[in-house]
């Protein structure tokens, strides 16, 4: 059995001061159940130098979700130290720092690190108190910590952490350290400044593409627009004639030839990005286009429309007898919704810098899952992970794009070939054309209700290109449907069916995977049902959720338990703050949608107006209510919500990847549009439900309900029901 | 290849590059002034925005040979007490931060030419800059905050 003592270890800093390491690998099992062999080295740490500066190593990649603020806040809170004395550094990837838990995915950083980070801070605080008590020769109970000092209760004397750090390092680590009560929190639940802001504002923050190491080359790869194409022949002479181009070579595809994980291509290495870009243009490549030249989104539309027109291939959930109700009830409604492929387009295109030496390797990674990359690279370079140092740079956006190691594998192949330091990058064209997209889907919903307006049955048929389509022994619907999402368990007859639309187009996960499509279908249809019942859309939802609180197991990675009360609370709060029942001018309207993801609840009310003559939509305001349990950084929660609203509006208004003859038609921001200042709502009000539940993440949950809130508002404003995204020019009707 | 003398952030640099090399890549590859970012390379995203004699331009679309003795200012060349930077910090605008250098250069140029821009003018000045993290609401607020400073 392993006690707390093995969980936290201290030592003296070389420069004097306290070093405290924590073992965070307690996610799989409670700490008490870990055997000695399962205990890894410290995987997060803090140190306090003799000036009282607290340095905290943040284990999780920062992609803009604010994790370099929120996790260190937990330590600072328990340590009772001023935020301005905190210095955040970025931990490298490795078992030491959390291994697989070092990921910016699944909105789970806060869930994983909530306790261990606090325990680290609390233990350090306790050690400092003990050190002060020793100095003053008084009982520990007569001391307390606040603002970076240990205070003596009886005589107002105090000692700074810097002065105590070294003494604290020599003490035995105390067991059973008490964590603060939420009512005593001074930082958690407030807003703090971003520790990296200065570097961002003066241009010194180092993103992946800003890494500069001595003797570094740049490299990039020319690939076919057709997914799965292979190189027949290539002529590199013109490329090699370009000043600065150093080397040109073929890089073979990786994975299945029909659905390669990395596409085949011709890499160009040069002494500058510009040389590489020109070199790529000068290449002459003859391609074998392979089997995917028949792929098109047009045929997928037809296929999916047909598939949702009949009973689905898989039964995802079946309560009662939906078909009986649908055959007999006179109150019924059906509608079909569509969501297209969309691309991630992080602002910084993907990149990876590798310095491969004979017996070691140093990597600057922009991955959302750096530990997975570390393991892959260790195998690929045949180097033990101890010989590889993988640094995490600041990262220019993720959205799920950096979960797959495709670009890292390509970088590794290039590094192995040229055996010198190299920064491998994708252009924006590469980013959009060679992305793995959010799955394409169709959703047909049918429902019946009784004369009291109560829902009696609900059928949801989905057909699409599941991202799990090619996983062995896994039902493809697993990634696309969540059988316990509302209104499951709220209506006696409930059924979900899924049919896979076969396609090789590459797809993967994007912010709130599965949910970002489901929310649009489910929350739009709920709205349609409300109108069909002559019911107010908010009232209709509240009635559906009924009185009192009911909790149902959710039982998938995307959530553990779903509660009717918490959903009602966010809906009501958003509606109240938005002035839900207030009279709006003509051609204006409000729409509401509420959604549960990753154990967080979010409701948005959108207020829009539509100029039907010109088809111009103005999104005036979003009012949001979020319940993510205990809030860490209020400003961070607001920022994530604001960002998700913009992201959701981009997707709703413009974003669509279309495929013709196996090629992606879109290739840059001129034809794959992202929302700009002019179209962004001028008001976004985020309200937080504070209810004492354990903290949950906020990077993803506010995203899914954006599209339905918007489209429900459009309907309220002008009577046009958007059932296919993106909206593009569907509002121009005259 | 040819020698060019350029004036960046009040400092003279001499670079030996091809005449059609865009300023963006001169800054990033030759001078390691990496605060200016690449986002699209075709003038669509604004991540590469710098000032040319005070006017915001997209450095990915302007070649070094056309610069002459123009004065270039990049994010590294702004004074830290610039009201836009102060406001950006106060409102805590950046998320991932990647687009921000370009956004800030556009916003600084806007206020240099217009002491008190209205919403329409903010729209026009900032519309060439994409923020994939969606900080538009805060940027608008920060520009208005900077006006008051
Ligand atoms: S990189 Fe210059 S505008 Fe996008
Ligand atoms: S802050 Fe991330 S793109 Fe603007």
Short mmCIF file of N, CA, C and O in Angstrom, two decimals, chain A residues 423-530:
data_model
loop_
_atom_site.label_atom_id
_atom_site.label_comp_id
_atom_site.label_asym_id
_atom_site.label_seq_id
_atom_site.Cartn_x
_atom_site.Cartn_y
_atom_site.Cartn_z
N UNK A 423 12.18 21.90 -38.96
CA UNK A 423 10.82 22.30 -38.59
C UNK A 423 9.91 21.93 -39.75
O UNK A 423 10.07 22.44 -40.86
N UNK A 424 9.01 21.00 -39.48
CA UNK A 424 8.10 20.52 -40.51
C UNK A 424 6.76 21.24 -40.35
O UNK A 424 6.24 21.33 -39.24
N UNK A 425 6.20 21.75 -41.43
CA UNK A 425 4.95 22.52 -41.31
C UNK A 425 3.98 22.23 -42.45
O UNK A 425 4.38 21.79 -43.52
N UNK A 426 2.73 22.51 -42.17
CA UNK A 426 1.69 22.48 -43.20
C UNK A 426 1.30 23.91 -43.53
O UNK A 426 1.29 24.78 -42.65
N UNK A 427 0.91 24.14 -44.77
CA UNK A 427 0.34 25.43 -45.16
C UNK A 427 -1.16 25.42 -44.85
O UNK A 427 -1.73 24.39 -44.49
N UNK A 428 -1.81 26.58 -45.02
CA UNK A 428 -3.26 26.60 -44.82
C UNK A 428 -3.95 25.70 -45.84
O UNK A 428 -4.94 25.03 -45.52
N UNK A 429 -3.44 25.67 -47.05
CA UNK A 429 -4.05 24.80 -48.06
C UNK A 429 -3.97 23.34 -47.62
O UNK A 429 -4.93 22.58 -47.73
N UNK A 430 -2.81 22.95 -47.11
CA UNK A 430 -2.66 21.58 -46.59
C UNK A 430 -3.68 21.35 -45.47
O UNK A 430 -4.31 20.30 -45.39
N UNK A 431 -3.78 22.34 -44.61
CA UNK A 431 -4.62 22.22 -43.42
C UNK A 431 -6.07 21.92 -43.78
O UNK A 431 -6.71 21.06 -43.18
N UNK A 432 -6.59 22.62 -44.79
CA UNK A 432 -8.00 22.42 -45.13
C UNK A 432 -8.17 21.18 -46.03
O UNK A 432 -9.08 20.38 -45.83
N UNK A 433 -7.26 21.01 -46.97
CA UNK A 433 -7.42 19.89 -47.91
C UNK A 433 -7.12 18.53 -47.30
O UNK A 433 -7.72 17.53 -47.70
N UNK A 434 -6.16 18.50 -46.40
CA UNK A 434 -5.71 17.20 -45.88
C UNK A 434 -6.16 16.96 -44.46
O UNK A 434 -5.61 16.12 -43.75
N UNK A 435 -7.15 17.69 -44.03
CA UNK A 435 -7.66 17.52 -42.68
C UNK A 435 -8.50 16.24 -42.61
O UNK A 435 -8.88 15.67 -43.64
N UNK A 436 -8.76 15.79 -41.39
CA UNK A 436 -9.76 14.75 -41.17
C UNK A 436 -10.97 15.49 -40.61
O UNK A 436 -10.86 16.19 -39.61
N UNK A 437 -12.10 15.35 -41.28
CA UNK A 437 -13.23 16.25 -41.03
C UNK A 437 -14.21 15.73 -39.99
O UNK A 437 -14.30 14.53 -39.74
N UNK A 438 -15.02 16.65 -39.46
CA UNK A 438 -16.17 16.26 -38.64
C UNK A 438 -17.09 15.42 -39.53
O UNK A 438 -17.36 15.81 -40.67
N UNK A 439 -17.58 14.27 -39.04
CA UNK A 439 -18.41 13.42 -39.90
C UNK A 439 -19.61 14.15 -40.52
O UNK A 439 -20.18 15.07 -39.92
N UNK A 440 -19.97 13.70 -41.68
CA UNK A 440 -21.13 14.16 -42.46
C UNK A 440 -22.34 13.38 -41.93
O UNK A 440 -22.24 12.17 -41.73
N UNK A 441 -23.46 14.04 -41.70
CA UNK A 441 -24.59 13.26 -41.18
C UNK A 441 -25.96 13.80 -41.58
O UNK A 441 -26.11 15.00 -41.85
N UNK A 442 -26.91 12.91 -41.61
CA UNK A 442 -28.33 13.23 -41.78
C UNK A 442 -29.07 12.70 -40.56
O UNK A 442 -28.72 11.64 -40.04
N UNK A 443 -30.06 13.46 -40.15
CA UNK A 443 -30.83 13.07 -38.96
C UNK A 443 -32.32 13.22 -39.30
O UNK A 443 -32.77 14.32 -39.59
N UNK A 444 -33.03 12.12 -39.24
CA UNK A 444 -34.49 12.23 -39.42
C UNK A 444 -35.12 12.00 -38.06
O UNK A 444 -34.87 10.97 -37.42
N UNK A 445 -35.92 12.96 -37.63
CA UNK A 445 -36.58 12.82 -36.34
C UNK A 445 -38.08 12.77 -36.52
O UNK A 445 -38.64 13.49 -37.37
N UNK A 446 -38.72 11.91 -35.74
CA UNK A 446 -40.18 11.80 -35.76
C UNK A 446 -40.65 11.72 -34.32
O UNK A 446 -40.00 11.07 -33.50
N UNK A 447 -41.76 12.37 -34.04
CA UNK A 447 -42.27 12.32 -32.66
C UNK A 447 -43.78 12.40 -32.66
O UNK A 447 -44.40 12.90 -33.61
N UNK A 448 -44.36 11.90 -31.59
CA UNK A 448 -45.81 12.02 -31.39
C UNK A 448 -46.06 12.60 -30.00
O UNK A 448 -45.20 12.52 -29.13
N UNK A 449 -47.24 13.16 -29.82
CA UNK A 449 -47.60 13.68 -28.50
C UNK A 449 -49.09 13.48 -28.26
O UNK A 449 -49.85 13.23 -29.21
N UNK A 450 -49.49 13.55 -27.01
CA UNK A 450 -50.90 13.35 -26.69
C UNK A 450 -51.64 14.70 -26.66
O UNK A 450 -51.04 15.74 -26.89
N UNK A 451 -52.91 14.65 -26.35
CA UNK A 451 -53.70 15.88 -26.44
C UNK A 451 -53.35 16.89 -25.35
O UNK A 451 -53.69 18.06 -25.44
N UNK A 452 -52.63 16.42 -24.31
CA UNK A 452 -52.15 17.37 -23.31
C UNK A 452 -50.81 17.98 -23.70
O UNK A 452 -50.18 18.66 -22.90
N UNK A 453 -50.36 17.66 -24.89
CA UNK A 453 -49.10 18.22 -25.34
C UNK A 453 -47.88 17.50 -24.79
O UNK A 453 -46.76 18.02 -24.87
N UNK A 454 -48.09 16.31 -24.21
CA UNK A 454 -46.93 15.57 -23.70
C UNK A 454 -46.37 14.65 -24.76
O UNK A 454 -47.12 13.95 -25.46
N UNK A 455 -45.06 14.65 -24.83
CA UNK A 455 -44.37 13.82 -25.81
C UNK A 455 -44.64 12.35 -25.51
O UNK A 455 -44.47 11.90 -24.37
N UNK A 456 -45.06 11.60 -26.52
CA UNK A 456 -45.32 10.18 -26.27
C UNK A 456 -44.32 9.28 -26.98
O UNK A 456 -44.11 8.14 -26.59
N UNK A 457 -43.69 9.78 -28.03
CA UNK A 457 -42.66 8.97 -28.66
C UNK A 457 -41.66 9.85 -29.40
O UNK A 457 -41.98 10.98 -29.78
N UNK A 458 -40.48 9.30 -29.58
CA UNK A 458 -39.40 10.06 -30.21
C UNK A 458 -38.53 9.07 -30.96
O UNK A 458 -38.02 8.11 -30.38
N UNK A 459 -38.39 9.28 -32.25
CA UNK A 459 -37.51 8.42 -33.06
C UNK A 459 -36.44 9.29 -33.71
O UNK A 459 -36.75 10.31 -34.32
N UNK A 460 -35.22 8.88 -33.56
CA UNK A 460 -34.10 9.62 -34.16
C UNK A 460 -33.29 8.64 -35.01
O UNK A 460 -32.67 7.73 -34.49
N UNK A 461 -33.35 8.87 -36.32
CA UNK A 461 -32.55 8.06 -37.23
C UNK A 461 -31.40 8.88 -37.74
O UNK A 461 -31.59 9.96 -38.30
N UNK A 462 -30.23 8.35 -37.57
CA UNK A 462 -29.06 9.07 -38.08
C UNK A 462 -28.36 8.21 -39.12
O UNK A 462 -28.23 7.00 -38.95
N UNK A 463 -27.92 8.86 -40.19
CA UNK A 463 -27.08 8.17 -41.17
C UNK A 463 -25.89 9.07 -41.42
O UNK A 463 -26.04 10.29 -41.55
N UNK A 464 -24.73 8.49 -41.45
CA UNK A 464 -23.56 9.34 -41.67
C UNK A 464 -22.28 8.56 -41.74
O UNK A 464 -22.26 7.33 -41.66
N UNK A 465 -21.21 9.33 -41.88
CA UNK A 465 -19.88 8.74 -42.02
C UNK A 465 -19.21 8.70 -40.67
O UNK A 465 -18.31 9.48 -40.40
N UNK A 466 -19.66 7.82 -39.82
CA UNK A 466 -19.11 7.74 -38.46
C UNK A 466 -17.60 7.75 -38.48
O UNK A 466 -16.97 7.14 -39.34
N UNK A 467 -17.02 8.39 -37.49
CA UNK A 467 -15.55 8.37 -37.44
C UNK A 467 -15.04 7.05 -36.89
O UNK A 467 -13.85 6.77 -36.92
N UNK A 468 -15.94 6.22 -36.38
CA UNK A 468 -15.53 4.89 -35.93
C UNK A 468 -15.79 3.82 -36.99
O UNK A 468 -15.72 2.63 -36.71
N UNK A 469 -16.10 4.25 -38.21
CA UNK A 469 -16.52 3.29 -39.23
C UNK A 469 -15.52 2.16 -39.45
O UNK A 469 -15.90 1.04 -39.75
N UNK A 470 -14.25 2.46 -39.30
CA UNK A 470 -13.25 1.44 -39.64
C UNK A 470 -12.60 0.81 -38.42
O UNK A 470 -11.62 0.11 -38.54
N UNK A 471 -13.16 1.09 -37.26
CA UNK A 471 -12.58 0.45 -36.07
C UNK A 471 -13.06 -0.98 -35.98
O UNK A 471 -14.26 -1.24 -36.05
N UNK A 472 -12.14 -1.90 -35.82
CA UNK A 472 -12.57 -3.29 -35.71
C UNK A 472 -13.36 -3.51 -34.41
O UNK A 472 -13.03 -2.93 -33.37
N UNK A 473 -14.39 -4.31 -34.50
CA UNK A 473 -15.18 -4.72 -33.34
C UNK A 473 -15.82 -3.56 -32.57
O UNK A 473 -16.06 -3.66 -31.38
N UNK A 474 -16.07 -2.46 -33.25
CA UNK A 474 -16.75 -1.35 -32.59
C UNK A 474 -17.92 -0.95 -33.47
O UNK A 474 -17.79 -0.83 -34.68
N UNK A 475 -19.08 -0.78 -32.85
CA UNK A 475 -20.24 -0.32 -33.61
C UNK A 475 -19.99 1.11 -34.07
O UNK A 475 -19.61 1.96 -33.26
N UNK A 476 -20.21 1.39 -35.34
CA UNK A 476 -19.91 2.75 -35.82
C UNK A 476 -20.71 3.84 -35.10
O UNK A 476 -20.23 4.97 -34.99
N UNK A 477 -21.89 3.51 -34.59
CA UNK A 477 -22.69 4.58 -33.97
C UNK A 477 -22.11 5.09 -32.66
O UNK A 477 -22.47 6.16 -32.19
N UNK A 478 -21.19 4.31 -32.08
CA UNK A 478 -20.68 4.65 -30.75
C UNK A 478 -20.17 6.09 -30.68
O UNK A 478 -20.37 6.80 -29.70
N UNK A 479 -19.51 6.53 -31.75
CA UNK A 479 -18.94 7.88 -31.71
C UNK A 479 -19.97 8.95 -32.07
O UNK A 479 -19.71 10.14 -31.92
N UNK A 480 -21.14 8.55 -32.56
CA UNK A 480 -22.08 9.52 -33.12
C UNK A 480 -23.39 9.66 -32.36
O UNK A 480 -24.19 10.54 -32.67
N UNK A 481 -23.64 8.76 -31.43
CA UNK A 481 -24.94 8.76 -30.75
C UNK A 481 -24.73 8.53 -29.26
O UNK A 481 -23.87 7.73 -28.88
N UNK A 482 -25.47 9.19 -28.44
CA UNK A 482 -25.36 8.96 -27.00
C UNK A 482 -26.73 8.54 -26.50
O UNK A 482 -27.65 9.35 -26.41
N UNK A 483 -26.89 7.25 -26.20
CA UNK A 483 -28.24 6.70 -25.98
C UNK A 483 -28.97 7.28 -24.78
O UNK A 483 -30.19 7.13 -24.70
N UNK A 484 -28.28 7.95 -23.88
CA UNK A 484 -28.99 8.47 -22.72
C UNK A 484 -29.17 9.98 -22.74
O UNK A 484 -29.49 10.59 -21.73
N UNK A 485 -28.92 10.56 -23.90
CA UNK A 485 -29.11 12.01 -23.97
C UNK A 485 -30.61 12.33 -24.04
O UNK A 485 -31.37 11.60 -24.63
N UNK A 486 -30.97 13.46 -23.43
CA UNK A 486 -32.38 13.87 -23.50
C UNK A 486 -32.83 13.98 -24.94
O UNK A 486 -32.02 14.36 -25.78
N UNK A 487 -34.07 13.65 -25.24
CA UNK A 487 -35.15 13.28 -24.31
C UNK A 487 -35.22 11.79 -24.00
O UNK A 487 -36.29 11.31 -23.65
N UNK A 488 -34.11 11.06 -24.08
CA UNK A 488 -34.14 9.67 -23.60
C UNK A 488 -34.55 9.70 -22.13
O UNK A 488 -34.23 10.64 -21.42
N UNK A 489 -35.26 8.70 -21.71
CA UNK A 489 -35.73 8.54 -20.33
C UNK A 489 -36.83 9.54 -19.94
O UNK A 489 -37.34 9.50 -18.83
N UNK A 490 -37.18 10.43 -20.85
CA UNK A 490 -38.24 11.40 -20.55
C UNK A 490 -39.51 11.09 -21.34
O UNK A 490 -40.51 11.75 -21.17
N UNK A 491 -39.40 10.15 -22.23
CA UNK A 491 -40.58 9.76 -22.99
C UNK A 491 -40.62 8.23 -23.01
O UNK A 491 -39.58 7.58 -23.12
N UNK A 492 -41.84 7.67 -22.85
CA UNK A 492 -41.92 6.21 -22.68
C UNK A 492 -41.45 5.44 -23.92
O UNK A 492 -40.95 4.33 -23.81
N UNK A 493 -41.60 6.05 -25.07
CA UNK A 493 -41.20 5.37 -26.30
C UNK A 493 -40.10 6.18 -26.95
O UNK A 493 -40.31 7.32 -27.37
N UNK A 494 -38.93 5.59 -27.00
CA UNK A 494 -37.76 6.34 -27.46
C UNK A 494 -36.86 5.40 -28.24
O UNK A 494 -36.56 4.29 -27.81
N UNK A 495 -36.43 5.85 -29.41
CA UNK A 495 -35.63 4.94 -30.24
C UNK A 495 -34.60 5.73 -31.04
O UNK A 495 -34.88 6.80 -31.57
N UNK A 496 -33.39 5.19 -31.09
CA UNK A 496 -32.34 5.76 -31.93
C UNK A 496 -31.83 4.67 -32.87
O UNK A 496 -31.58 3.55 -32.43
N UNK A 497 -31.69 5.04 -34.14
CA UNK A 497 -31.18 4.08 -35.13
C UNK A 497 -30.04 4.72 -35.89
O UNK A 497 -30.05 5.92 -36.12
N UNK A 498 -29.10 3.90 -36.28
CA UNK A 498 -27.97 4.44 -37.03
C UNK A 498 -27.69 3.60 -38.26
O UNK A 498 -27.74 2.37 -38.22
N UNK A 499 -27.38 4.27 -39.37
CA UNK A 499 -26.92 3.57 -40.56
C UNK A 499 -25.63 4.24 -41.01
O UNK A 499 -25.55 5.47 -41.09
N UNK A 500 -24.67 3.41 -41.31
CA UNK A 500 -23.38 3.93 -41.74
C UNK A 500 -23.41 4.23 -43.24
O UNK A 500 -23.83 3.39 -44.03
N UNK A 501 -22.99 5.43 -43.60
CA UNK A 501 -22.82 5.77 -45.01
C UNK A 501 -21.36 5.50 -45.35
O UNK A 501 -20.48 6.12 -44.77
N UNK A 502 -21.14 4.56 -46.24
CA UNK A 502 -19.77 4.14 -46.50
C UNK A 502 -19.03 5.21 -47.30
O UNK A 502 -19.53 5.71 -48.31
N UNK A 503 -17.89 5.59 -46.80
CA UNK A 503 -17.08 6.59 -47.48
C UNK A 503 -15.67 6.52 -46.93
O UNK A 503 -15.47 6.22 -45.76
N UNK A 504 -14.72 6.80 -47.79
CA UNK A 504 -13.32 6.82 -47.34
C UNK A 504 -12.84 8.21 -46.94
O UNK A 504 -11.71 8.37 -46.52
N UNK A 505 -13.69 9.21 -47.11
CA UNK A 505 -13.24 10.56 -46.76
C UNK A 505 -12.76 10.55 -45.30
O UNK A 505 -13.44 10.04 -44.42
N UNK A 506 -11.62 11.15 -45.10
CA UNK A 506 -10.98 11.10 -43.79
C UNK A 506 -11.74 11.94 -42.77
O UNK A 506 -12.08 13.08 -43.05
N UNK A 507 -12.04 11.38 -41.62
CA UNK A 507 -12.73 12.20 -40.60
C UNK A 507 -12.19 11.88 -39.21
O UNK A 507 -11.61 10.83 -38.97
N UNK A 508 -12.44 12.82 -38.33
CA UNK A 508 -11.97 12.65 -36.96
C UNK A 508 -12.84 13.49 -36.05
O UNK A 508 -13.94 13.88 -36.43
N UNK A 509 -12.36 13.77 -34.87
CA UNK A 509 -13.22 14.49 -33.93
C UNK A 509 -12.92 15.98 -33.93
O UNK A 509 -11.82 16.43 -34.20
N UNK A 510 -13.97 16.71 -33.67
CA UNK A 510 -13.88 18.16 -33.58
C UNK A 510 -14.65 18.54 -32.31
O UNK A 510 -15.55 17.81 -31.89
N UNK A 511 -14.25 19.63 -31.71
CA UNK A 511 -14.89 20.18 -30.50
C UNK A 511 -16.27 19.58 -30.17
O UNK A 511 -17.21 19.76 -30.93
N UNK A 512 -16.35 18.87 -29.07
CA UNK A 512 -17.58 18.18 -28.65
C UNK A 512 -18.05 17.18 -29.70
O UNK A 512 -19.16 17.29 -30.24
N UNK A 513 -17.22 16.19 -30.00
CA UNK A 513 -17.52 15.26 -31.09
C UNK A 513 -18.87 14.57 -30.92
O UNK A 513 -19.28 14.27 -29.81
N UNK A 514 -19.53 14.29 -32.04
CA UNK A 514 -20.85 13.66 -31.99
C UNK A 514 -21.89 14.66 -31.53
O UNK A 514 -22.84 14.99 -32.25
N UNK A 515 -21.66 15.21 -30.36
CA UNK A 515 -22.62 16.15 -29.78
C UNK A 515 -22.83 17.39 -30.63
O UNK A 515 -23.91 17.96 -30.64
N UNK A 516 -21.78 17.83 -31.32
CA UNK A 516 -21.96 19.07 -32.07
C UNK A 516 -22.95 18.89 -33.23
O UNK A 516 -23.54 19.86 -33.68
N UNK A 517 -23.13 17.66 -33.66
CA UNK A 517 -24.15 17.41 -34.69
C UNK A 517 -25.50 17.08 -34.05
O UNK A 517 -26.54 17.60 -34.46
N UNK A 518 -25.46 16.23 -33.05
CA UNK A 518 -26.71 15.82 -32.38
C UNK A 518 -27.47 17.02 -31.84
O UNK A 518 -28.69 17.10 -31.96
N UNK A 519 -26.74 17.96 -31.25
CA UNK A 519 -27.40 19.10 -30.61
C UNK A 519 -28.24 19.86 -31.63
O UNK A 519 -29.36 20.28 -31.33
N UNK A 520 -27.70 20.03 -32.83
CA UNK A 520 -28.44 20.77 -33.85
C UNK A 520 -29.74 20.06 -34.20
O UNK A 520 -30.81 20.67 -34.24
N UNK A 521 -29.64 18.74 -34.40
CA UNK A 521 -30.84 17.99 -34.78
C UNK A 521 -31.85 17.96 -33.64
O UNK A 521 -33.03 18.28 -33.82
N UNK A 522 -31.38 17.59 -32.46
CA UNK A 522 -32.30 17.36 -31.34
C UNK A 522 -32.92 18.68 -30.85
O UNK A 522 -34.13 18.77 -30.63
N UNK A 523 -32.10 19.70 -30.71
CA UNK A 523 -32.62 20.95 -30.17
C UNK A 523 -33.41 21.76 -31.21
O UNK A 523 -34.26 22.57 -30.85
N UNK A 524 -33.15 21.55 -32.48
CA UNK A 524 -34.00 22.18 -33.50
C UNK A 524 -35.36 21.49 -33.54
O UNK A 524 -36.40 22.13 -33.62
N UNK A 525 -35.32 20.16 -33.48
CA UNK A 525 -36.58 19.41 -33.56
C UNK A 525 -37.44 19.68 -32.33
O UNK A 525 -38.67 19.81 -32.43
N UNK A 526 -36.80 19.79 -31.17
CA UNK A 526 -37.55 20.12 -29.96
C UNK A 526 -38.28 21.45 -30.15
O UNK A 526 -39.44 21.61 -29.76
N UNK A 527 -37.59 22.39 -30.77
CA UNK A 527 -38.19 23.69 -31.06
C UNK A 527 -39.38 23.55 -32.01
O UNK A 527 -40.44 24.14 -31.80
N UNK A 528 -39.20 22.73 -33.02
CA UNK A 528 -40.30 22.52 -33.98
C UNK A 528 -41.51 21.91 -33.28
O UNK A 528 -42.65 22.25 -33.56
N UNK A 529 -41.23 20.99 -32.34
CA UNK A 529 -42.32 20.36 -31.60
C UNK A 529 -43.06 21.39 -30.74
O UNK A 529 -44.28 21.35 -30.62
N UNK A 530 -42.30 22.29 -30.16
CA UNK A 530 -42.92 23.33 -29.33
C UNK A 530 -43.90 24.14 -30.18
O UNK A 530 -45.06 24.34 -29.79
#
